[in-house]
PDB file of C-alpha atoms and ligand atoms in Angstrom:
ATOM      1  CA  MET F 192     177.347 128.594 169.995  1.00  0.00           C
ATOM      2  CA  ASN F 193     173.905 127.791 168.575  1.00  0.00           C
ATOM      3  CA  ARG F 194     172.753 131.339 169.309  1.00  0.00           C
ATOM      4  CA  PHE F 195     175.834 132.689 167.490  1.00  0.00           C
ATOM      5  CA  PHE F 196     175.058 130.634 164.351  1.00  0.00           C
ATOM      6  CA  ARG F 197     171.422 131.744 164.433  1.00  0.00           C
ATOM      7  CA  LYS F 198     172.581 135.393 164.499  1.00  0.00           C
ATOM      8  CA  VAL F 199     174.923 134.758 161.544  1.00  0.00           C
ATOM      9  CA  ILE F 200     172.090 133.126 159.547  1.00  0.00           C
ATOM     10  CA  VAL F 201     169.690 136.013 160.285  1.00  0.00           C
ATOM     11  CA  ILE F 202     172.324 138.615 159.231  1.00  0.00           C
ATOM     12  CA  CYS F 203     173.087 136.682 156.001  1.00  0.00           C
ATOM     13  CA  ALA F 204     169.365 136.426 155.183  1.00  0.00           C
ATOM     14  CA  CYS F 205     168.951 140.187 155.709  1.00  0.00           C
ATOM     15  CA  ILE F 206     171.901 140.980 153.418  1.00  0.00           C
ATOM     16  CA  PHE F 207     170.534 138.596 150.743  1.00  0.00           C
ATOM     17  CA  LEU F 208     167.020 140.120 150.894  1.00  0.00           C
ATOM     18  CA  SER F 209     168.420 143.676 150.644  1.00  0.00           C
ATOM     19  CA  ALA F 210     170.419 142.670 147.566  1.00  0.00           C
ATOM     20  CA  VAL F 211     167.309 141.183 145.929  1.00  0.00           C
ATOM     21  CA  ILE F 212     165.250 144.347 146.635  1.00  0.00           C
ATOM     22  CA  VAL F 213     167.993 146.647 145.253  1.00  0.00           C
ATOM     23  CA  ALA F 214     168.375 144.476 142.121  1.00  0.00           C
ATOM     24  CA  SER F 215     164.643 144.302 141.416  1.00  0.00           C
ATOM     25  CA  SER F 216     164.157 148.047 141.868  1.00  0.00           C
ATOM     26  CA  SER F 217     167.015 148.765 139.427  1.00  0.00           C
ATOM     27  CA  ILE F 218     165.391 146.411 136.865  1.00  0.00           C
ATOM     28  CA  THR F 219     162.077 148.283 137.267  1.00  0.00           C
ATOM     29  CA  HIS F 220     163.838 151.604 136.809  1.00  0.00           C
ATOM     30  CA  ARG F 221     165.666 150.399 133.692  1.00  0.00           C
ATOM     31  CA  THR F 222     162.409 149.054 132.186  1.00  0.00           C
ATOM     32  CA  VAL F 223     160.601 152.321 132.771  1.00  0.00           C
ATOM     33  CA  SER F 224     163.430 154.434 131.435  1.00  0.00           C
ATOM     34  CA  GLN F 225     163.564 152.386 128.231  1.00  0.00           C
ATOM     35  CA  ASN F 226     159.845 152.957 127.570  1.00  0.00           C
ATOM     36  CA  THR F 227     159.127 149.264 127.376  1.00  0.00           C
ATOM     37  CA  VAL F 228     156.242 149.333 129.817  1.00  0.00           C
ATOM     38  CA  GLN F 229     153.733 146.568 129.346  1.00  0.00           C
ATOM     39  CA  SER F 230     150.595 147.588 131.238  1.00  0.00           C
ATOM     40  CA  THR F 231     148.311 150.509 132.020  1.00  0.00           C
ATOM     41  CA  GLU F 232     149.668 150.635 135.563  1.00  0.00           C
ATOM     42  CA  ASP F 233     153.290 150.815 134.426  1.00  0.00           C
ATOM     43  CA  CYS F 234     152.475 153.483 131.883  1.00  0.00           C
ATOM     44  CA  LEU F 235     150.568 155.651 134.354  1.00  0.00           C
ATOM     45  CA  ILE F 236     153.238 155.178 137.024  1.00  0.00           C
ATOM     46  CA  GLN F 237     155.851 156.281 134.551  1.00  0.00           C
ATOM     47  CA  ALA F 238     153.845 159.371 133.615  1.00  0.00           C
ATOM     48  CA  SER F 239     153.383 160.334 137.280  1.00  0.00           C
ATOM     49  CA  ILE F 240     156.958 159.758 138.501  1.00  0.00           C
ATOM     50  CA  ASP F 241     158.814 161.004 135.474  1.00  0.00           C
ATOM     51  CA  THR F 242     158.354 164.727 136.129  1.00  0.00           C
ATOM     52  CA  THR F 243     161.567 165.665 134.326  1.00  0.00           C
ATOM     53  CA  SER F 244     160.322 164.677 130.864  1.00  0.00           C
ATOM     54  CA  GLU F 245     157.976 166.550 128.544  1.00  0.00           C
ATOM     55  CA  PRO F 246     154.276 165.689 129.008  1.00  0.00           C
ATOM     56  CA  ASN F 247     153.934 164.062 125.586  1.00  0.00           C
ATOM     57  CA  LYS F 248     157.119 162.027 125.774  1.00  0.00           C
ATOM     58  CA  PRO F 249     156.586 158.884 123.650  1.00  0.00           C
ATOM     59  CA  CYS F 250     155.716 155.921 125.789  1.00  0.00           C
ATOM     60  CA  LEU F 251     154.982 152.773 123.861  1.00  0.00           C
ATOM     61  CA  TYR F 252     151.972 151.218 125.416  1.00  0.00           C
ATOM     62  CA  GLN F 253     150.681 147.713 124.945  1.00  0.00           C
ATOM     63  CA  PRO F 254     147.004 147.799 125.918  1.00  0.00           C
ATOM     64  CA  ALA F 255     146.160 145.453 128.783  1.00  0.00           C
ATOM     65  CA  ILE F 256     143.657 143.576 126.645  1.00  0.00           C
ATOM     66  CA  THR F 257     143.968 140.294 124.919  1.00  0.00           C
ATOM     67  CA  ASN F 258     142.478 139.239 121.638  1.00  0.00           C
ATOM     68  CA  PRO F 259     139.554 136.887 121.941  1.00  0.00           C
ATOM     69  CA  ASP F 260     140.112 133.468 120.350  1.00  0.00           C
ATOM     70  CA  ASN F 261     138.400 134.556 117.157  1.00  0.00           C
ATOM     71  CA  LEU F 262     140.737 137.519 116.554  1.00  0.00           C
ATOM     72  CA  THR F 263     144.323 136.828 115.604  1.00  0.00           C
ATOM     73  CA  ASN F 264     145.408 140.360 114.715  1.00  0.00           C
ATOM     74  CA  PRO F 265     148.162 141.935 116.804  1.00  0.00           C
ATOM     75  CA  ILE F 266     146.987 144.907 118.883  1.00  0.00           C
ATOM     76  CA  PRO F 267     148.946 148.055 117.981  1.00  0.00           C
ATOM     77  CA  THR F 268     150.943 149.957 120.572  1.00  0.00           C
ATOM     78  CA  TYR F 269     150.304 153.648 121.229  1.00  0.00           C
ATOM     79  CA  ASN F 270     150.951 156.545 123.555  1.00  0.00           C
ATOM     80  CA  PRO F 271     147.980 156.919 125.980  1.00  0.00           C
ATOM     81  CA  ASN F 272     149.139 160.424 126.960  1.00  0.00           C
ATOM     82  CA  LEU F 273     148.262 161.819 123.534  1.00  0.00           C
ATOM     83  CA  PRO F 274     144.838 163.403 122.830  1.00  0.00           C
ATOM     84  CA  GLU F 275     142.538 161.005 120.943  1.00  0.00           C
ATOM     85  CA  LYS F 276     143.071 162.533 117.475  1.00  0.00           C
ATOM     86  CA  GLU F 277     146.873 162.441 117.724  1.00  0.00           C
ATOM     87  CA  ARG F 278     146.681 158.992 119.319  1.00  0.00           C
ATOM     88  CA  PHE F 279     144.594 157.693 116.419  1.00  0.00           C
ATOM     89  CA  LEU F 280     146.950 159.248 113.862  1.00  0.00           C
ATOM     90  CA  SER F 281     150.008 157.786 115.605  1.00  0.00           C
ATOM     91  CA  ILE F 282     148.459 154.302 115.248  1.00  0.00           C
ATOM     92  CA  VAL F 283     147.421 154.906 111.635  1.00  0.00           C
ATOM     93  CA  ASN F 284     150.943 156.114 110.926  1.00  0.00           C
ATOM     94  CA  HIS F 285     152.239 152.538 111.456  1.00  0.00           C
ATOM     95  CA  THR F 286     150.380 151.416 108.333  1.00  0.00           C
ATOM     96  CA  LEU F 287     149.953 154.679 106.392  1.00  0.00           C
ATOM     97  CA  PRO F 288     153.345 156.388 106.403  1.00  0.00           C
ATOM     98  CA  LEU F 289     152.119 159.564 104.653  1.00  0.00           C
ATOM     99  CA  ILE F 290     149.307 161.174 106.665  1.00  0.00           C
ATOM    100  CA  PRO F 291     147.507 163.704 104.418  1.00  0.00           C
ATOM    101  CA  ASP F 292     147.471 167.400 105.381  1.00  0.00           C
ATOM    102  CA  ILE F 293     144.382 168.727 107.193  1.00  0.00           C
ATOM    103  CA  GLY F 294     141.836 170.248 104.796  1.00  0.00           C
ATOM    104  CA  THR F 295     142.879 168.198 101.764  1.00  0.00           C
ATOM    105  CA  PHE F 296     140.559 165.799  99.929  1.00  0.00           C
ATOM    106  CA  GLU F 297     142.730 162.908 101.133  1.00  0.00           C
ATOM    107  CA  TYR F 298     142.339 164.016 104.760  1.00  0.00           C
ATOM    108  CA  ILE F 299     138.535 164.091 104.325  1.00  0.00           C
ATOM    109  CA  LEU F 300     138.741 160.536 102.923  1.00  0.00           C
ATOM    110  CA  LEU F 301     140.956 159.382 105.798  1.00  0.00           C
ATOM    111  CA  ARG F 302     138.426 160.800 108.261  1.00  0.00           C
ATOM    112  CA  GLN F 303     135.555 159.025 106.510  1.00  0.00           C
ATOM    113  CA  TYR F 304     137.069 155.690 105.478  1.00  0.00           C
ATOM    114  CA  GLY F 305     140.420 155.479 107.325  1.00  0.00           C
ATOM    115  CA  ALA F 306     139.309 153.238 110.218  1.00  0.00           C
ATOM    116  CA  VAL F 307     140.924 150.197 108.565  1.00  0.00           C
ATOM    117  CA  PHE F 308     144.416 151.605 109.061  1.00  0.00           C
ATOM    118  CA  VAL F 309     144.397 150.575 112.753  1.00  0.00           C
ATOM    119  CA  ASN F 310     144.812 146.966 111.622  1.00  0.00           C
ATOM    120  CA  ASN F 311     148.474 146.043 111.615  1.00  0.00           C
ATOM    121  CA  ASN F 312     148.088 142.360 110.799  1.00  0.00           C
ATOM    122  CA  PRO F 313     150.931 141.513 108.356  1.00  0.00           C
ATOM    123  CA  LEU F 314     148.540 139.171 106.508  1.00  0.00           C
ATOM    124  CA  ILE F 315     146.364 142.153 105.568  1.00  0.00           C
ATOM    125  CA  LYS F 316     147.623 144.464 102.854  1.00  0.00           C
ATOM    126  CA  LEU F 317     146.411 148.016 103.324  1.00  0.00           C
ATOM    127  CA  PRO F 318     146.487 150.489 100.426  1.00  0.00           C
ATOM    128  CA  PRO F 319     149.515 152.797 100.338  1.00  0.00           C
ATOM    129  CA  LYS F 320     147.161 155.817 100.092  1.00  0.00           C
ATOM    130  CA  VAL F 321     143.469 156.619 100.496  1.00  0.00           C
ATOM    131  CA  LEU F 322     142.762 157.471  96.842  1.00  0.00           C
ATOM    132  CA  PHE F 323     143.371 155.383  93.722  1.00  0.00           C
ATOM    133  CA  THR F 324     143.287 157.545  90.623  1.00  0.00           C
ATOM    134  CA  ASN F 325     142.368 154.925  88.002  1.00  0.00           C
ATOM    135  CA  THR F 326     141.566 151.300  87.149  1.00  0.00           C
ATOM    136  CA  GLN F 327     145.207 150.376  86.537  1.00  0.00           C
ATOM    137  CA  GLU F 328     146.404 151.564  89.951  1.00  0.00           C
ATOM    138  CA  THR F 329     143.529 149.769  91.680  1.00  0.00           C
ATOM    139  CA  LYS F 330     144.192 146.514  89.807  1.00  0.00           C
ATOM    140  CA  GLN F 331     147.888 146.626  90.692  1.00  0.00           C
ATOM    141  CA  TYR F 332     147.057 146.894  94.402  1.00  0.00           C
ATOM    142  CA  GLN F 333     144.292 144.255  94.253  1.00  0.00           C
ATOM    143  CA  ALA F 334     146.568 141.795  92.405  1.00  0.00           C
ATOM    144  CA  ASN F 335     148.778 141.573  95.517  1.00  0.00           C
ATOM    145  CA  LEU F 336     146.013 140.791  97.998  1.00  0.00           C
ATOM    146  CA  THR F 337     145.505 137.366  99.524  1.00  0.00           C
ATOM    147  CA  MET F 338     141.798 136.798  99.038  1.00  0.00           C
ATOM    148  CA  GLY F 339     139.336 134.390 100.608  1.00  0.00           C
ATOM    149  CA  LYS F 340     135.844 133.388  99.528  1.00  0.00           C
ATOM    150  CA  VAL F 341     132.913 134.322 101.730  1.00  0.00           C
ATOM    151  CA  ASN F 342     130.287 131.605 101.906  1.00  0.00           C
ATOM    152  CA  ILE F 343     127.365 133.936 101.258  1.00  0.00           C
ATOM    153  CA  GLY F 344     125.693 134.948  98.042  1.00  0.00           C
ATOM    154  CA  ASN F 345     127.442 134.830  94.739  1.00  0.00           C
ATOM    155  CA  ASN F 346     131.105 135.575  94.066  1.00  0.00           C
ATOM    156  CA  CYS F 347     131.876 137.332  97.353  1.00  0.00           C
ATOM    157  CA  TYR F 348     135.602 137.747  98.016  1.00  0.00           C
ATOM    158  CA  LEU F 349     137.430 139.677 100.734  1.00  0.00           C
ATOM    159  CA  GLN F 350     141.007 139.738 102.026  1.00  0.00           C
ATOM    160  CA  LYS F 351     141.380 136.276 103.527  1.00  0.00           C
ATOM    161  CA  VAL F 352     141.628 137.339 107.187  1.00  0.00           C
ATOM    162  CA  ALA F 353     138.426 139.382 106.793  1.00  0.00           C
ATOM    163  CA  ALA F 354     136.656 136.613 104.843  1.00  0.00           C
ATOM    164  CA  ASP F 355     137.578 134.054 107.536  1.00  0.00           C
ATOM    165  CA  ALA F 356     136.176 136.370 110.239  1.00  0.00           C
ATOM    166  CA  LEU F 357     132.923 136.820 108.319  1.00  0.00           C
ATOM    167  CA  ASN F 358     132.579 133.097 107.634  1.00  0.00           C
ATOM    168  CA  LYS F 359     133.153 132.471 111.337  1.00  0.00           C
ATOM    169  CA  SER F 360     130.397 134.958 112.198  1.00  0.00           C
ATOM    170  CA  ARG F 361     128.103 133.067 109.831  1.00  0.00           C
ATOM    171  CA  THR F 362     128.685 129.842 111.740  1.00  0.00           C
ATOM    172  CA  GLN F 363     127.377 131.615 114.852  1.00  0.00           C
ATOM    173  CA  ILE F 364     124.367 133.436 113.389  1.00  0.00           C
ATOM    174  CA  ASN F 365     122.588 133.846 110.067  1.00  0.00           C
ATOM    175  CA  ILE F 366     123.717 136.920 108.116  1.00  0.00           C
ATOM    176  CA  SER F 367     123.052 137.702 104.422  1.00  0.00           C
ATOM    177  CA  LEU F 368     124.609 140.020 101.873  1.00  0.00           C
ATOM    178  CA  LYS F 369     122.698 143.220 101.071  1.00  0.00           C
ATOM    179  CA  SER F 370     121.992 142.333  97.432  1.00  0.00           C
ATOM    180  CA  GLY F 371     123.523 138.872  97.168  1.00  0.00           C
ATOM    181  CA  ASN F 372     125.854 139.951  94.382  1.00  0.00           C
ATOM    182  CA  GLY F 373     129.458 139.765  95.627  1.00  0.00           C
ATOM    183  CA  ALA F 374     130.899 142.074  92.950  1.00  0.00           C
ATOM    184  CA  GLY F 375     128.876 144.904  94.477  1.00  0.00           C
ATOM    185  CA  ASP F 376     128.520 143.850  98.122  1.00  0.00           C
ATOM    186  CA  CYS F 377     132.082 142.602  98.697  1.00  0.00           C
ATOM    187  CA  THR F 378     135.331 143.537  96.925  1.00  0.00           C
ATOM    188  CA  ARG F 379     134.649 145.960  94.069  1.00  0.00           C
ATOM    189  CA  SER F 380     136.598 146.982  91.009  1.00  0.00           C
ATOM    190  CA  TYR F 381     137.424 150.640  90.329  1.00  0.00           C
ATOM    191  CA  ASP F 382     134.774 150.600  87.583  1.00  0.00           C
ATOM    192  CA  THR F 383     132.063 149.305  89.944  1.00  0.00           C
ATOM    193  CA  ASN F 384     132.989 152.001  92.472  1.00  0.00           C
ATOM    194  CA  LEU F 385     132.722 154.596  89.667  1.00  0.00           C
ATOM    195  CA  ARG F 386     129.387 153.195  88.447  1.00  0.00           C
ATOM    196  CA  PHE F 387     127.904 153.327  91.967  1.00  0.00           C
ATOM    197  CA  TRP F 388     129.144 156.917  92.365  1.00  0.00           C
ATOM    198  CA  ARG F 389     127.524 158.004  89.103  1.00  0.00           C
ATOM    199  CA  LYS F 390     124.258 156.415  90.183  1.00  0.00           C
ATOM    200  CA  TYR F 391     124.004 158.772  93.174  1.00  0.00           C
ATOM    201  CA  ALA F 392     126.269 161.736  92.426  1.00  0.00           C
ATOM    202  CA  SER F 393     127.797 163.881  89.717  1.00  0.00           C
ATOM    203  CA  ASN F 394     131.101 165.557  88.838  1.00  0.00           C
ATOM    204  CA  LYS F 395     129.762 168.693  90.477  1.00  0.00           C
ATOM    205  CA  THR F 396     129.192 166.775  93.742  1.00  0.00           C
ATOM    206  CA  LEU F 397     132.735 165.396  93.515  1.00  0.00           C
ATOM    207  CA  GLU F 398     134.119 168.910  93.211  1.00  0.00           C
ATOM    208  CA  GLN F 399     132.124 170.001  96.260  1.00  0.00           C
ATOM    209  CA  VAL F 400     133.431 167.005  98.224  1.00  0.00           C
ATOM    210  CA  ARG F 401     136.996 167.817  97.173  1.00  0.00           C
ATOM    211  CA  GLN F 402     136.553 171.347  98.480  1.00  0.00           C
ATOM    212  CA  GLY F 403     135.096 170.109 101.781  1.00  0.00           C
ATOM    213  CA  LYS F 404     131.725 171.716 101.038  1.00  0.00           C
ATOM    214  CA  GLU F 405     129.764 168.441 100.816  1.00  0.00           C
ATOM    215  CA  THR F 406     130.163 165.456 103.122  1.00  0.00           C
ATOM    216  CA  ARG F 407     126.709 163.811 103.389  1.00  0.00           C
ATOM    217  CA  ILE F 408     127.151 161.928 100.109  1.00  0.00           C
ATOM    218  CA  LEU F 409     130.167 160.112 101.659  1.00  0.00           C
ATOM    219  CA  SER F 410     127.733 158.129 103.833  1.00  0.00           C
ATOM    220  CA  VAL F 411     125.795 157.045 100.748  1.00  0.00           C
ATOM    221  CA  VAL F 412     128.536 156.228  98.237  1.00  0.00           C
ATOM    222  CA  ALA F 413     132.311 156.601  98.090  1.00  0.00           C
ATOM    223  CA  PRO F 414     133.905 158.822  95.412  1.00  0.00           C
ATOM    224  CA  PRO F 415     135.678 156.947  92.583  1.00  0.00           C
ATOM    225  CA  GLY F 416     138.871 155.206  93.794  1.00  0.00           C
ATOM    226  CA  THR F 417     138.184 155.711  97.508  1.00  0.00           C
ATOM    227  CA  SER F 418     135.846 152.918  98.647  1.00  0.00           C
ATOM    228  CA  GLN F 419     136.801 150.512 101.426  1.00  0.00           C
ATOM    229  CA  HIS F 420     135.298 147.899  99.085  1.00  0.00           C
ATOM    230  CA  LEU F 421     138.327 148.367  96.791  1.00  0.00           C
ATOM    231  CA  TRP F 422     140.562 147.249  99.652  1.00  0.00           C
ATOM    232  CA  GLY F 423     138.728 143.961 100.239  1.00  0.00           C
ATOM    233  CA  LEU F 424     137.930 144.990 103.815  1.00  0.00           C
ATOM    234  CA  ALA F 425     134.273 146.004 103.576  1.00  0.00           C
ATOM    235  CA  VAL F 426     131.019 144.225 102.953  1.00  0.00           C
ATOM    236  CA  ASP F 427     127.383 145.309 102.631  1.00  0.00           C
ATOM    237  CA  LEU F 428     125.097 143.157 104.765  1.00  0.00           C
ATOM    238  CA  LYS F 429     121.508 142.745 105.838  1.00  0.00           C
ATOM    239  CA  VAL F 430     121.731 143.060 109.613  1.00  0.00           C
ATOM    240  CA  TYR F 431     118.491 143.352 111.523  1.00  0.00           C
ATOM    241  CA  ASN F 432     119.223 142.871 115.192  1.00  0.00           C
ATOM    242  CA  SER F 433     121.679 143.463 117.987  1.00  0.00           C
ATOM    243  CA  LYS F 434     122.596 139.765 118.281  1.00  0.00           C
ATOM    244  CA  GLN F 435     123.904 139.745 114.690  1.00  0.00           C
ATOM    245  CA  ARG F 436     125.734 143.008 115.426  1.00  0.00           C
ATOM    246  CA  GLU F 437     127.271 141.521 118.561  1.00  0.00           C
ATOM    247  CA  VAL F 438     128.569 138.454 116.697  1.00  0.00           C
ATOM    248  CA  LEU F 439     130.067 140.602 113.931  1.00  0.00           C
ATOM    249  CA  ASN F 440     131.724 142.887 116.513  1.00  0.00           C
ATOM    250  CA  GLN F 441     133.215 139.879 118.322  1.00  0.00           C
ATOM    251  CA  ASN F 442     134.773 138.823 115.028  1.00  0.00           C
ATOM    252  CA  GLY F 443     136.327 142.227 114.312  1.00  0.00           C
ATOM    253  CA  TRP F 444     133.614 143.662 112.039  1.00  0.00           C
ATOM    254  CA  PHE F 445     132.252 147.148 112.832  1.00  0.00           C
ATOM    255  CA  GLN F 446     130.123 149.868 111.266  1.00  0.00           C
ATOM    256  CA  THR F 447     132.557 152.744 110.720  1.00  0.00           C
ATOM    257  CA  VAL F 448     130.817 154.947 108.146  1.00  0.00           C
ATOM    258  CA  GLU F 449     128.163 156.915 110.000  1.00  0.00           C
ATOM    259  CA  GLY F 450     124.728 156.601 108.399  1.00  0.00           C
ATOM    260  CA  ASP F 451     125.728 153.868 105.912  1.00  0.00           C
ATOM    261  CA  VAL F 452     123.504 151.186 107.439  1.00  0.00           C
ATOM    262  CA  PRO F 453     124.460 148.075 105.382  1.00  0.00           C
ATOM    263  CA  HIS F 454     128.203 148.894 105.284  1.00  0.00           C
ATOM    264  CA  TRP F 455     130.534 146.886 107.547  1.00  0.00           C
ATOM    265  CA  THR F 456     134.296 147.352 107.887  1.00  0.00           C
ATOM    266  CA  TYR F 457     136.830 144.771 109.019  1.00  0.00           C
ATOM    267  CA  LEU F 458     138.992 146.278 111.783  1.00  0.00           C
ATOM    268  CA  GLY F 459     140.046 142.979 113.357  1.00  0.00           C
ATOM    269  CA  VAL F 460     140.577 144.407 116.838  1.00  0.00           C
ATOM    270  CA  PRO F 461     138.506 143.921 120.016  1.00  0.00           C
ATOM    271  CA  GLU F 462     135.678 146.411 120.548  1.00  0.00           C
ATOM    272  CA  GLU F 463     137.119 147.423 123.925  1.00  0.00           C
ATOM    273  CA  SER F 464     140.264 148.717 122.208  1.00  0.00           C
ATOM    274  CA  LEU F 465     138.438 151.136 119.894  1.00  0.00           C
ATOM    275  CA  THR F 466     137.999 153.919 122.470  1.00  0.00           C
ATOM    276  CA  MET F 467     141.655 153.530 123.457  1.00  0.00           C
ATOM    277  CA  PHE F 468     142.661 153.954 119.813  1.00  0.00           C
ATOM    278  CA  GLY F 469     140.710 157.239 119.704  1.00  0.00           C
ATOM    279  CA  PHE F 470     137.534 156.075 117.921  1.00  0.00           C
ATOM    280  CA  ARG F 471     134.248 157.756 118.847  1.00  0.00           C
ATOM    281  CA  LYS F 472     131.028 155.810 119.231  1.00  0.00           C
ATOM    282  CA  ARG F 473     128.018 157.492 117.608  1.00  0.00           C
ATOM    283  CA  LEU F 474     124.458 156.238 117.895  1.00  0.00           C
ATOM    284  CA  VAL F 475     122.345 157.018 114.820  1.00  0.00           C
ATOM    285  CA  LYS F 476     118.807 155.608 114.768  1.00  0.00           C
ATOM    286  CA  ASN F 477     119.887 153.155 117.453  1.00  0.00           C
ATOM    287  CA  ILE F 478     122.801 151.830 115.367  1.00  0.00           C
ATOM    288  CA  PRO F 479     126.263 152.243 116.915  1.00  0.00           C
ATOM    289  CA  TYR F 480     128.966 153.510 114.548  1.00  0.00           C
ATOM    290  CA  TRP F 481     132.647 153.687 115.429  1.00  0.00           C
ATOM    291  CA  VAL F 482     133.988 156.787 113.674  1.00  0.00           C
ATOM    292  CA  THR F 483     137.491 158.223 113.485  1.00  0.00           C
ATOM    293  CA  PRO F 484     138.256 161.247 115.716  1.00  0.00           C
ATOM    294  CA  LEU F 485     139.514 163.330 112.740  1.00  0.00           C
TER     295      LEU F 485
HETATM  296 ZN1   ZN B 243     129.541 149.322 101.529  1.00  0.00          ZN
END
């Protein structure tokens, strides 16, 4: 009798375990087929087993990285199967709905200054386009920004999330503004951007930049209406050593305009995610710049 009951219990346990295995495998299958994978492994498994779909089938991918405590920005999702340029543009497309056509002035500007568009923090307001045509348009955009004061120099304001990250960096290590004057080093007006441009370049240079014949000047000064400083997401700093650089990087600040030594851009994402987003790391005179793959 006892042996009979033991057999019954063993059979029941086997049936129960089989049911659990079947149920869990169907859940896995449903998750994969709905493109809601959550890790690198899941995404790669999906790509390797799903031979029936096209190679570039969209697969929303949440990078298996977590924000450090000092970064509160959400990490954007992307398709890891795309080449780096398309991958970068697909991320940018979340915040910049109209991607300019290749070869246009706007595309050149996106390549040079478009790194900020990988930030999808709802508290940050990105510009609707890469080129403001006049003072009025710039003021309208700037009037809607939530600004914060940076505790360096005089009159330095940035979008609050970026200002907080810079102030936090300053609690960890000493960092100064390039000139000390916030109206030039931090958020600029259209007129300041124009004045800086005229100091280094002319209308003729602007025409050459528009035609794609001149690009070096873009590392020195931004054409009128195109500076990251208009967006409240860039600051010019005196940074001398790798420890300062490391602290800024940990707080979401990176050098994204190749050759522009004092210029720092707030991206608000962990450094380890930049390669995944398609950015390229370029070393110029021992300074690492994270540039767009465009
Ligand atoms: Zn700058």
